[in-house]
Coordinates of C-alpha atoms in Angstrom, one line a residue:
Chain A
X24 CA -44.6 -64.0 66.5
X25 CA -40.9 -62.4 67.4
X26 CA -39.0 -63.8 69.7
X27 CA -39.4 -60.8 72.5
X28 CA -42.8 -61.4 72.2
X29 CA -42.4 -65.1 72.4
X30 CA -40.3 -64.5 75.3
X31 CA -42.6 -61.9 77.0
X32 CA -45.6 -64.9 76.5
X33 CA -43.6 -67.5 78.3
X34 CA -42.7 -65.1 81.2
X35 CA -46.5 -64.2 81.8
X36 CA -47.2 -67.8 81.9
X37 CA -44.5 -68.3 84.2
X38 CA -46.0 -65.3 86.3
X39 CA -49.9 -66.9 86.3
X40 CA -48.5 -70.5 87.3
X41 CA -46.1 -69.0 90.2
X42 CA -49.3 -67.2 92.1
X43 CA -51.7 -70.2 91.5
X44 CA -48.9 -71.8 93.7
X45 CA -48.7 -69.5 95.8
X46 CA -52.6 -68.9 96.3
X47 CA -53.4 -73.0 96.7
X48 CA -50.5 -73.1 99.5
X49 CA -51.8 -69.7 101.4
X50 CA -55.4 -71.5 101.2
X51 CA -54.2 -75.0 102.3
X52 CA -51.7 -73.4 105.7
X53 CA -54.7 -71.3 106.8
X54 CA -57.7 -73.3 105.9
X55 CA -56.0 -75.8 108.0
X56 CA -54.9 -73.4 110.8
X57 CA -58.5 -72.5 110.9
X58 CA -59.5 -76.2 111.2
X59 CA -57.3 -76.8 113.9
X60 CA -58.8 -74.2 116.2
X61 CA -62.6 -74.7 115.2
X62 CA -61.9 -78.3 116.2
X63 CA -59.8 -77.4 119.6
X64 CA -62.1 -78.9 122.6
X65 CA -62.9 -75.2 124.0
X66 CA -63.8 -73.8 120.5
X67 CA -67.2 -73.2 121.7
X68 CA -66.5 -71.5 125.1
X69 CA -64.0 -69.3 123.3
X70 CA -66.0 -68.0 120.5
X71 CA -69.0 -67.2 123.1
X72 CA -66.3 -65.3 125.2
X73 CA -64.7 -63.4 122.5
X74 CA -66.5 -63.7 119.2
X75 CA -69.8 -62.5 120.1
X76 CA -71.2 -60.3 117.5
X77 CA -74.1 -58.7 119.3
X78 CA -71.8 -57.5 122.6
X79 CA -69.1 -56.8 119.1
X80 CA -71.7 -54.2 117.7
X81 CA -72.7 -52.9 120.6
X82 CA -69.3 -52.4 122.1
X83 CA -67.6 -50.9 118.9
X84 CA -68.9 -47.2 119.0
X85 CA -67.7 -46.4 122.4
X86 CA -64.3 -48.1 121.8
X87 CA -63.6 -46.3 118.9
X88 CA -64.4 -42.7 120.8
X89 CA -62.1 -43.5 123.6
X90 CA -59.4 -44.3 121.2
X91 CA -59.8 -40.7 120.5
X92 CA -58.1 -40.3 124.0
X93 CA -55.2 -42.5 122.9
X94 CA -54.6 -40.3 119.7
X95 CA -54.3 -37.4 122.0
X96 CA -51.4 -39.0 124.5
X97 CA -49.6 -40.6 121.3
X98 CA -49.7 -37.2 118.9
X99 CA -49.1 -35.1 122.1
X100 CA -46.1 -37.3 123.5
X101 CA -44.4 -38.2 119.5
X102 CA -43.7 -34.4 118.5
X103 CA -42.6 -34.1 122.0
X104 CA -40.5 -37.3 121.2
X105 CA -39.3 -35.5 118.4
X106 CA -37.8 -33.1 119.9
X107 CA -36.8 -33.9 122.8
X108 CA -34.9 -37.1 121.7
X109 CA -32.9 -35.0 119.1
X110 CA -31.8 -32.6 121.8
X111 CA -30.8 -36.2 124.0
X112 CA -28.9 -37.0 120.8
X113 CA -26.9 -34.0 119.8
X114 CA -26.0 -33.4 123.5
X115 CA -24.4 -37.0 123.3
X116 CA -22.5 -36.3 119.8
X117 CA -20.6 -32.6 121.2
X118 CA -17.2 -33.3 121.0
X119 CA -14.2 -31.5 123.7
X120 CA -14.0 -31.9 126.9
X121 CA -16.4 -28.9 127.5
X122 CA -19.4 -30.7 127.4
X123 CA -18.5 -34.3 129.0
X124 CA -21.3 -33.2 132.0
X125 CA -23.8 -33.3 128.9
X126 CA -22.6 -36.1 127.2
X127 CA -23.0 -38.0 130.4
X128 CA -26.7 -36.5 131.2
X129 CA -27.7 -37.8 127.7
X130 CA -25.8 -41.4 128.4
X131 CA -26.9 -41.6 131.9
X132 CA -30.8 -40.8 131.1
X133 CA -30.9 -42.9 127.3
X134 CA -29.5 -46.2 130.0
X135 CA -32.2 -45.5 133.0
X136 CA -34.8 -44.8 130.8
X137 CA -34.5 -47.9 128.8
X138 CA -34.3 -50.3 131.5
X139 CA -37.3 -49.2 133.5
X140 CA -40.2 -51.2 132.4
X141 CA -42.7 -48.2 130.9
X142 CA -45.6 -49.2 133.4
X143 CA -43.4 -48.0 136.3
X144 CA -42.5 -44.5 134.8
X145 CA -46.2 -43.8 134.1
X146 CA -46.6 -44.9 137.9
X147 CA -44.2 -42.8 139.1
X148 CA -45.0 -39.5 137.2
X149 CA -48.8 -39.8 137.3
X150 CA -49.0 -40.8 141.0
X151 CA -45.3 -39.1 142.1
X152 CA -45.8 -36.0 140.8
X153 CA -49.4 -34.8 142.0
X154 CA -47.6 -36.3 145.7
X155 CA -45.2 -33.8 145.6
X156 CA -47.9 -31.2 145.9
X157 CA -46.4 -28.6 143.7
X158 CA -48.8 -28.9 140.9
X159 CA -52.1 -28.2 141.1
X160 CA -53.9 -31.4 142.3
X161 CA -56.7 -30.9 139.6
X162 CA -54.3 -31.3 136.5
X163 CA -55.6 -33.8 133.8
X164 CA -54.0 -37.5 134.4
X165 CA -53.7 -37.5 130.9
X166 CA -51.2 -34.9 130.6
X167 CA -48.8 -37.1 133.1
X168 CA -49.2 -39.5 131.1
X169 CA -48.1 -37.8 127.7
X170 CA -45.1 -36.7 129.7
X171 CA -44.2 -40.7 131.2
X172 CA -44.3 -41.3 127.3
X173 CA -42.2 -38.6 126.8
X174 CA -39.8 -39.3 129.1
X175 CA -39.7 -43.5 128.0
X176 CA -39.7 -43.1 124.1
X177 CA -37.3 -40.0 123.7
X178 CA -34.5 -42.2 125.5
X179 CA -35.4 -44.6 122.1
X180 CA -35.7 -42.2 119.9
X181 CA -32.5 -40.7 120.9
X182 CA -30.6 -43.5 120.2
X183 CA -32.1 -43.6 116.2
X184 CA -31.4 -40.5 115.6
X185 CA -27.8 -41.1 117.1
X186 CA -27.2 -43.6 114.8
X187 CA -28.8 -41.7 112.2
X188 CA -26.3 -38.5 112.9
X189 CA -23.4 -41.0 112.8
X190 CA -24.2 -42.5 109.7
X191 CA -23.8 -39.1 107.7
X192 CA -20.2 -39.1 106.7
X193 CA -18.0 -36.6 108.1
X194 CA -16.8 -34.9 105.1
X195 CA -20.4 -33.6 104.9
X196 CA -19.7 -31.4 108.3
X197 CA -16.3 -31.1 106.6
X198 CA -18.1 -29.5 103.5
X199 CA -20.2 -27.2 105.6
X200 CA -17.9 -26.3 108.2
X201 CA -15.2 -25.4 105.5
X202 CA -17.7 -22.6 104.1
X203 CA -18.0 -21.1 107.2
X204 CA -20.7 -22.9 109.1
X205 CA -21.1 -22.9 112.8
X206 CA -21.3 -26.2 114.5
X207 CA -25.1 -25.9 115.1
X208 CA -25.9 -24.2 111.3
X209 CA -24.0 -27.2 109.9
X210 CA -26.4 -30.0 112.0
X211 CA -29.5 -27.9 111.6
X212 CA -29.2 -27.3 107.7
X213 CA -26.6 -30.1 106.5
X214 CA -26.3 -33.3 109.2
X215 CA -30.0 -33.7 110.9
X216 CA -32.2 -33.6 107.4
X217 CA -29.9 -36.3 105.8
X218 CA -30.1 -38.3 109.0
X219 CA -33.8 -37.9 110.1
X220 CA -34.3 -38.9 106.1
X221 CA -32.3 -42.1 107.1
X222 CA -33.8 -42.9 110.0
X223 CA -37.8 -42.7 109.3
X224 CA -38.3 -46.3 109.0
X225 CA -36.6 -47.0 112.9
X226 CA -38.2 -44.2 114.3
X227 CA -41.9 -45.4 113.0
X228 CA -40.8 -48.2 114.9
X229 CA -40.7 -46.9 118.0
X230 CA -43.8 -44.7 117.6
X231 CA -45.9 -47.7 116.5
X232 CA -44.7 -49.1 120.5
X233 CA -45.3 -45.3 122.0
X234 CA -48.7 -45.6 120.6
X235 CA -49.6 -49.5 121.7
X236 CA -48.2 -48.3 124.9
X237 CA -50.8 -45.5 125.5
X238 CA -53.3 -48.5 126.8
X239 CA -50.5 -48.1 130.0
X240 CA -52.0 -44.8 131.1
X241 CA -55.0 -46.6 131.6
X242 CA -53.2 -48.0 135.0
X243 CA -52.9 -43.9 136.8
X244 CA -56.8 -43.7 136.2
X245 CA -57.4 -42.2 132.6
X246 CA -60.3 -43.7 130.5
X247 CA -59.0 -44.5 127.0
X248 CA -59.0 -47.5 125.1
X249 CA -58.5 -50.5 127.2
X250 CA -60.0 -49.1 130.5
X251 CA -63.0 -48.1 128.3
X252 CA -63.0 -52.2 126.7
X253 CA -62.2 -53.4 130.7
X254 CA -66.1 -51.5 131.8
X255 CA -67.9 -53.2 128.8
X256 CA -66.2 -56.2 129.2
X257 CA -67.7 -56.2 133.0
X258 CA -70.4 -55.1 131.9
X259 CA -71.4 -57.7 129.4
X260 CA -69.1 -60.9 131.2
X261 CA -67.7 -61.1 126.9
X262 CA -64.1 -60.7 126.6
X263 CA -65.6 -59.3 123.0
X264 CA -64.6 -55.7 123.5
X265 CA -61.1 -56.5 123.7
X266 CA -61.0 -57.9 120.1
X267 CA -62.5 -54.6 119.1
X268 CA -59.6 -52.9 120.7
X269 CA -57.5 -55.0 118.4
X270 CA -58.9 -54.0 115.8
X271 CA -58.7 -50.9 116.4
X272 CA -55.0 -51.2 116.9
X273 CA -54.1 -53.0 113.7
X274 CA -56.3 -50.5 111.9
X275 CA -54.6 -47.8 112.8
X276 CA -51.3 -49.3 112.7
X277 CA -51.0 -50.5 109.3
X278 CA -51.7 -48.0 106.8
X279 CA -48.9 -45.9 108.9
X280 CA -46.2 -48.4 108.4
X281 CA -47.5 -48.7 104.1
X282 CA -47.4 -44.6 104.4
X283 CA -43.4 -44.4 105.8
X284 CA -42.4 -47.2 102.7
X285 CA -44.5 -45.0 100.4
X286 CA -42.3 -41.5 101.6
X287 CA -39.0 -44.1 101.3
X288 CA -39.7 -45.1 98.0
X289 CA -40.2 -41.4 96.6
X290 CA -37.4 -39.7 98.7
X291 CA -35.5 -42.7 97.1
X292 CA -37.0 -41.6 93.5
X293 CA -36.3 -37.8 94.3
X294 CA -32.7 -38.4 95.4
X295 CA -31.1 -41.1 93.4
X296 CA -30.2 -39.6 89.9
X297 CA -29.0 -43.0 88.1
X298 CA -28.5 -45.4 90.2
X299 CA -30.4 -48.7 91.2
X300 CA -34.2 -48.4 91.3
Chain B
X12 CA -17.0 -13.0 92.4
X13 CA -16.2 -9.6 93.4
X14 CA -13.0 -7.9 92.8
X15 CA -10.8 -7.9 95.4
X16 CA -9.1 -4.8 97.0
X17 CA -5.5 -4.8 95.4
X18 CA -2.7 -4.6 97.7
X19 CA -0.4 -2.3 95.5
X20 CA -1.1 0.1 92.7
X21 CA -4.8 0.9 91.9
X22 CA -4.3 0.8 88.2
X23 CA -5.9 -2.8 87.6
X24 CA -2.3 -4.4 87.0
X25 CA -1.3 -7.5 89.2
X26 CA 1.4 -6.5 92.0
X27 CA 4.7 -6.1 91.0
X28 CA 6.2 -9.2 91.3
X29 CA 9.5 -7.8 93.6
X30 CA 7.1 -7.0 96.8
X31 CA 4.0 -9.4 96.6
X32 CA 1.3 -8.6 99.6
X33 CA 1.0 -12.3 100.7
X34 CA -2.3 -13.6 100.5
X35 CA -1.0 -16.7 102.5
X36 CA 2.0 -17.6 104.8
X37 CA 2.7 -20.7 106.3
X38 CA 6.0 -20.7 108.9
X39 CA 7.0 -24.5 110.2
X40 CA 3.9 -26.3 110.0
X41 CA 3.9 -29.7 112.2
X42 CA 0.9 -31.9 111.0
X43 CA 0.7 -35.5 113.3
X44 CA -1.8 -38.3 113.3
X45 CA -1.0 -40.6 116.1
X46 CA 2.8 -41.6 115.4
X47 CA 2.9 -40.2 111.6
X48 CA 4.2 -37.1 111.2
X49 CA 2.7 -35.7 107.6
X50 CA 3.4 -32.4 107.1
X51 CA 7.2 -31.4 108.6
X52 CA 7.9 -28.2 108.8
X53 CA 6.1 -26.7 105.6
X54 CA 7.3 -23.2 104.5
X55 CA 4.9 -21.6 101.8
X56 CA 4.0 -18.3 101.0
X57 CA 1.6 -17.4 98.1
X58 CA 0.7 -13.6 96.5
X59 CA -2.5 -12.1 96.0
X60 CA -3.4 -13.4 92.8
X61 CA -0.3 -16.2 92.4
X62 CA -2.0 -19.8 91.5
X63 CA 0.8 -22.2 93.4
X64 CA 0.2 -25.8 92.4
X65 CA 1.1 -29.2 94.7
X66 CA 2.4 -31.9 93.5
X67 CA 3.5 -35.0 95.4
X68 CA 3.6 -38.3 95.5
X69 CA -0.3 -39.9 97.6
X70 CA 0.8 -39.3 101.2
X71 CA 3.3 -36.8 100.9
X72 CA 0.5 -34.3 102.7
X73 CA -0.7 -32.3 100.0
X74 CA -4.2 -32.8 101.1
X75 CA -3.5 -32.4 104.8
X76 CA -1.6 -29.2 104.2
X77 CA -5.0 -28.2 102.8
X78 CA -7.0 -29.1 105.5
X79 CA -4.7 -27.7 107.9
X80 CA -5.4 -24.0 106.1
X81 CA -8.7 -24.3 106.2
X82 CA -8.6 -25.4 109.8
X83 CA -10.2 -28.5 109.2
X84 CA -7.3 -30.4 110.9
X85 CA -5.8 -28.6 113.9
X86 CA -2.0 -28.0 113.3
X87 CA 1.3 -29.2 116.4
X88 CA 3.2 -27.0 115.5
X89 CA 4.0 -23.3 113.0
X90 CA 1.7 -20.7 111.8
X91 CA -0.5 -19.9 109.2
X92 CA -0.9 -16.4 107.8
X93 CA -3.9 -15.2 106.2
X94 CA -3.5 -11.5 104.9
X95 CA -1.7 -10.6 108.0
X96 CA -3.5 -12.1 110.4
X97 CA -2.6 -15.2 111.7
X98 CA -5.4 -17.9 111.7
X99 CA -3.6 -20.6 113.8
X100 CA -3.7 -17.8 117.3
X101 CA -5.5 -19.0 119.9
X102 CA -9.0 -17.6 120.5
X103 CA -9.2 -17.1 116.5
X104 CA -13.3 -17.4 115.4
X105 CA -12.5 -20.7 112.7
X106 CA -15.5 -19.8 111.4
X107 CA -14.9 -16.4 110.8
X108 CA -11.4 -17.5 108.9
X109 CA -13.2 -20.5 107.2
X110 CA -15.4 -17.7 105.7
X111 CA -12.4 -16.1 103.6
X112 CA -11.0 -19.6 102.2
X113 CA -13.2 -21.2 100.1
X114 CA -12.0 -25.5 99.2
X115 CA -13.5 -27.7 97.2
X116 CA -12.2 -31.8 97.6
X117 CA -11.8 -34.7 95.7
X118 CA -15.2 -36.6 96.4
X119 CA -17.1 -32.7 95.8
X120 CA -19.0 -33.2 98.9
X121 CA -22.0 -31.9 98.1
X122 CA -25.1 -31.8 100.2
X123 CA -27.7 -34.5 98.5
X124 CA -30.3 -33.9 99.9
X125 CA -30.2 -30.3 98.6
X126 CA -30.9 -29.0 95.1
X127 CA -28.0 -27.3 93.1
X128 CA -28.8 -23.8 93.9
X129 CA -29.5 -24.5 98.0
X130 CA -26.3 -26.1 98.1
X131 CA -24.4 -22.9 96.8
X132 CA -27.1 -20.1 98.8
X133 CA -26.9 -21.9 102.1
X134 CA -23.5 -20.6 103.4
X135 CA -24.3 -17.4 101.8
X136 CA -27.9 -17.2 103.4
X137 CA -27.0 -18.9 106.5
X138 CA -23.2 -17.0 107.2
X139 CA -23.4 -14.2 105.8
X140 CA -26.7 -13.4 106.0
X141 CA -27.7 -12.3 102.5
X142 CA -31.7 -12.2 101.5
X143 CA -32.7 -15.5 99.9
X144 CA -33.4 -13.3 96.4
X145 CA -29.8 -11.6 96.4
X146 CA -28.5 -15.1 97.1
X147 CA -30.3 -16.8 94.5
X148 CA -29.4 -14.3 91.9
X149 CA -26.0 -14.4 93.0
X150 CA -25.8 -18.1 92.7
X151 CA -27.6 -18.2 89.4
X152 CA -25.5 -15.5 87.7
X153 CA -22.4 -17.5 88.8
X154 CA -24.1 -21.4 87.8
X155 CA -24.6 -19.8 84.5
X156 CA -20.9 -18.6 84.2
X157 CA -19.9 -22.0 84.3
X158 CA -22.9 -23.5 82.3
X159 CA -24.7 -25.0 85.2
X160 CA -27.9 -22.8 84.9
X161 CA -30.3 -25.5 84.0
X162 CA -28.9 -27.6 86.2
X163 CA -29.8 -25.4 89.6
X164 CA -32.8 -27.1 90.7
X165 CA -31.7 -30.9 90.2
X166 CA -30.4 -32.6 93.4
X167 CA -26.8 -33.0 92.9
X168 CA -26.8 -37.4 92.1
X169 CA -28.9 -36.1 89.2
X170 CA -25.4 -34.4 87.8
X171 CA -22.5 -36.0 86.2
X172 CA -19.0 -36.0 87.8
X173 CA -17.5 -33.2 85.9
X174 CA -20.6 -31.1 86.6
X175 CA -20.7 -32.0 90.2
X176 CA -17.2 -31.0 90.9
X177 CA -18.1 -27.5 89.0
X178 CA -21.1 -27.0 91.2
X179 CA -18.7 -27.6 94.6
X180 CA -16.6 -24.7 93.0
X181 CA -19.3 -22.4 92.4
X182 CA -20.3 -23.4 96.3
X183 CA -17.4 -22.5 97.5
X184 CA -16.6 -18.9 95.4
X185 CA -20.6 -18.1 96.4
X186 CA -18.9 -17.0 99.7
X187 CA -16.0 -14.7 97.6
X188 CA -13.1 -16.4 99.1
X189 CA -9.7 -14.5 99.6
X190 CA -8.1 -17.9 98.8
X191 CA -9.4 -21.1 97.2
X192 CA -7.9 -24.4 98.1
X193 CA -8.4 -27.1 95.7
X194 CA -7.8 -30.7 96.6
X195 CA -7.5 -33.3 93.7
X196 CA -10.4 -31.9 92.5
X197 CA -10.3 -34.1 89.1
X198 CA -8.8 -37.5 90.6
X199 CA -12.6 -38.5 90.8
X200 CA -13.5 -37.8 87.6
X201 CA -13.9 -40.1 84.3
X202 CA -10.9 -39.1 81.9
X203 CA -13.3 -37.6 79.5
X204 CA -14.8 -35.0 82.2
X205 CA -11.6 -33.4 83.7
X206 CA -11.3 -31.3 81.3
X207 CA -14.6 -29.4 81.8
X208 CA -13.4 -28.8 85.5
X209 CA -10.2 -28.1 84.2
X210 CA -11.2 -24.8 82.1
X211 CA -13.3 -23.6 85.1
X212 CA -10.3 -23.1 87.1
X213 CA -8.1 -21.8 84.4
X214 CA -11.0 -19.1 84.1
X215 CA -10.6 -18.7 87.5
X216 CA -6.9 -17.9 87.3
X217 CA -7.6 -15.6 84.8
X218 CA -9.8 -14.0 86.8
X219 CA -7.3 -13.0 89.5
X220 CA -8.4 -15.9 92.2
X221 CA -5.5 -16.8 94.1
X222 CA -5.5 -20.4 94.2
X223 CA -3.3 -23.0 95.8
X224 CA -4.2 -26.3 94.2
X225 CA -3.1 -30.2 95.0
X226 CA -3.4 -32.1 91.8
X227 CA -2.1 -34.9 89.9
X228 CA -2.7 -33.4 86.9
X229 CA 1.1 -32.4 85.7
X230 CA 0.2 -31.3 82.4
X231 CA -2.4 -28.6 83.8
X232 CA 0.3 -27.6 86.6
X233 CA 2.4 -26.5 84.4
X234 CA -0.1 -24.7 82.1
X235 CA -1.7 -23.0 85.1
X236 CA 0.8 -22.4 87.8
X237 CA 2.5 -19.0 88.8
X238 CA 4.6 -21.4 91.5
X239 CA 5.2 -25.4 91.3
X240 CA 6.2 -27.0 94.9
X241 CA 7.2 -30.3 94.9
X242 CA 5.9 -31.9 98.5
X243 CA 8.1 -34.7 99.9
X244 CA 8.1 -36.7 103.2
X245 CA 6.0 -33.5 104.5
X246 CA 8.9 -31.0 103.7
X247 CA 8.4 -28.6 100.2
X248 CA 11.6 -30.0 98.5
X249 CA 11.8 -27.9 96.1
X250 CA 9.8 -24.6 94.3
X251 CA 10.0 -22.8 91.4
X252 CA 8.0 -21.8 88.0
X253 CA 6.7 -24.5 86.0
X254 CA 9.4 -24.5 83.2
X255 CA 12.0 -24.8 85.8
X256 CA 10.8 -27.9 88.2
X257 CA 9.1 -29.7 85.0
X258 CA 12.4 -29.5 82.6
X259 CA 15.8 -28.8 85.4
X260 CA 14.6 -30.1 88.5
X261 CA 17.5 -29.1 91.0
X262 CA 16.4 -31.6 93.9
X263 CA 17.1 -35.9 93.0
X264 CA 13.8 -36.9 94.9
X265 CA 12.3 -34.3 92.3
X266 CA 13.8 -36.0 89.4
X267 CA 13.1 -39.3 90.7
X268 CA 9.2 -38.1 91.4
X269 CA 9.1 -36.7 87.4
X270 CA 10.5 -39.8 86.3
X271 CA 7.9 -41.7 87.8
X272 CA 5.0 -39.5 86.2
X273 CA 6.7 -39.5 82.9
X274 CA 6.9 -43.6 82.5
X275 CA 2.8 -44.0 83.6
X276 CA 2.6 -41.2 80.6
X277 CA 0.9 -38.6 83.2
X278 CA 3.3 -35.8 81.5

């Protein structure tokens, strides 16, 4: 036997006994967590209220079709995030004197709009707005909703892409200005894609809140989600539905927060020649 | 890159040398940052087709006078004279001007998160509005000139240093400057790639490209240049051909300067 292979033995080894460690303590925390709440004095109570499979099946179908309502504000309100917060952001980044009333617009609304709790916006626009009597009182509560979303996580999303703009270094707009790029050309083609690039992971961040926060519209009267799990739950006196609305969430949720590391890892694969991997 | 109009005579010669049509003209350029003053009243001209080298101690303004030209940096004080017209006016389009003067920098500055050819069609696609396929062919014809062809659709970390910097120069003659600004373009570099960068722009000035170039590189200055100007305390201190300011400089801050080069062996 040579010594790499010798060496490559021992390693393995070393491998096998670090995840039997790892697996024996993993079973040991939760297998005691689990006793811990099997044994709590309203164990029973709790699982009739929350675990019960029968109002579990029954409850899942219709949950999972008024999620479908959720996906419509969330997709509807993110590309409008998208672009609405990159306008918020380049408005705050124009330089001279000319365009201080737009740099203070873009301050101004990012500060309001991030210390009003979310429930009150979606108050606001979805009961405020059909007030005023301007709009035709028919209009779909869901679309004020998409726009209260709007409104809350572009002021977020603003601010990412902010910090993304300013982390591209200046002699980049040097490089395109010098070959006779306009100010605009130079953030559309040169600035924004290295900066959106550099900001995925942030942004994600905010849209996984935008889309937890679509269970919010529920409170200006449209049926998604959680007013959909509030009727069965009344219906069946289990608190059961809710846990399928959990699921729901988590489902959804995590293979989109595995999908932004997997376009990380290959943009980092496509863009760094030599370095580090 | 295309052949320029030529100021005088239509015979293919380069202008006679008594009545040069200036492709550049700098009068009493004031360069400040906060208290500093860098540049001090610069005078400069430079001919259609002259290559003018910089040299200069780091911080004597070399690079600044650059930036200045290409109206990267806003000037306090003089004026700049591009073929007659004169860039530093008020109400000038930058862009516009920017357009004719093509620079390339130290650190290349290249876009990474384009490939090799996007990075030398986008001004010319974006500014001047050529068709993608004349661009591309354009771009290609002028990567392969400088043995960068199978290079064009790698991102640009994917290159080495030397052929980085030679892609930022075929970026920047893409656009068929009147007047290409170079700016330390080898100081960057590993020792064993300058010279690969180097033979691009003596191609260049064989080629007619009026150049005005900030470099370290004394050896190559003298080699290359039409002009030497030895930039001091923001002031030119003194000018002439190579042979002259390398072996009887008039000025002692020039001597002193050379003597400094000459004991780290850089001449």
């Amino acid at each position: 036997m040579t010594r790499g292979s010798l060496r490559a033995t021992r390693a393995g080894g070393r491998a096998v006994r670090s995840n039997a460690i790892a697996l024996a303590s993993t079973v040991v925390v939760f297998g005691l967590l689990a006793w811990v709440v099997v044994h709590a004095p309203g164990w029973p109570a709790v699982r009739d209220s929350f675990l019960d499979p029968v109002v579990f099946a029954r409850a899942l179908p219709g949950i999972a079709g008024a999620f479908l309502v959720n996906i419509q504000l969330f997709v509807s309100a993110e590309i409008l995030v998208l672009g609405f917060g990159l306008v918020l952001a380049i408005m705050r980044g124009l330089p001279g004197p000319l365009f201080l009333p737009l740099r203070v617009l873009s301050t101004a609304y990012t500060d309001v709009f991030r210390a009003l709790p979310g429930v009150l916006v979606i108050y606001v626009v979805g009961f405020g707005i059909p007030g005023l009597g301007l709009v035709d009182p028919r209009t779909d509560q869901r679309l004020y909703g998409i726009l209260a979303l709007t409104l809350i996580y572009s002021a977020y999303v603003s601010e990412v892409y902010r910090a993304g703009i300013d982390s591209v270094h200046p002699s980049q707009e040097a490089a395109a200005r010098s070959l006779g790029l306009g100010r605009f050309q130079t953030l559309r083609h040169v600035i924004v894609p290295q900066a959106v690039r550099r900001v995925i992971p942030p942004l994600l961040n905010d849209f996984i809140g935008l889309q937890k926060d679509t269970v919010l519209v529920s409170f200006i009267g449209v049926v998604e989600i959680f007013r959909t799990a509030q009727i069965k739950q009344a219906a069946s006196f289990s608190f059961t539905p809710y846990l399928a609305v959990a699921l729901v969430f988590i489902v959804v949720t995590i293979p989109l927060a595995r999908f932004t590391d997997w376009l990380l890892a290959r943009d980092r694969r496509a863009t760094m020649g030599g370095g580090l991997r | 890159m295309a052949a320029r109009p030529r100021s005088t005579g239509d015979d293919g010669r380069r202008p006679a040398l008594s009545a040069p049509a200036s492709a550049l003209e700098i009068v009493g350029l004031h360069k400040r940052f906060g208290k500093a003053e860098v540049l001090r009243g610069i005078e400069l001209s430079v001919a259609e087709h002259e290559v003018v080298c910089l040299i200069g101690a780091s911080g004597s303004g070399k690079s600044t006078l650059l930036r200045c030209i290409n109206l990267i940096e806003p000037i306090d004080a003089g004026r700049i004279v591009i073929e007659g017209e004169e860039i530093t006016a008020a109400g000038v389009d930058v862009d516009r001007i920017r357009r004719r003067i093509g620079i390339v920098f130290q650190a290349f500055n290249l876009f990474p998160h384009m490939s090799v050819l996007d990075n030398v069609t986008l001004a010319p696609r974006r500014v001047l509005h050529t068709p993608r396929r004349t661009a591309e062919g354009e771009a290609l014809e002028l990567l392969d000139r400088f043995g960068l062809a199978d290079r064009a659709s790698e991102v640009p970390d994917r290159l080495s240093g030397g052929q980085q910097q030679r892609v930022a120069i075929v970026r920047a003659l893409a656009m068929h400057p009147d007047l290409l600004l170079l700016d330390e373009v080898t100081s960057a570099l590993d020792p064993e790639l300058v010279a690969e960068v180097l033979s691009v722009i003596r191609e260049l000035a064989a080629g007619g490209m009026t150049m005005l170039i900030a470099t370290h590189e004394m050896g190559f200055a003298r080699e290359i240049a039409d002009r030497v100007c030895f930039l001091d305390a923001g002031v030119i201190a003194e000018e002439g051909p190579p042979e002259r300011l390398f072996s009887d400089p008039q000025e002692a801050r020039t001597r002193q300067f050379l003597q400094r080069i000459i004991a780290a062996g850089r001449l």
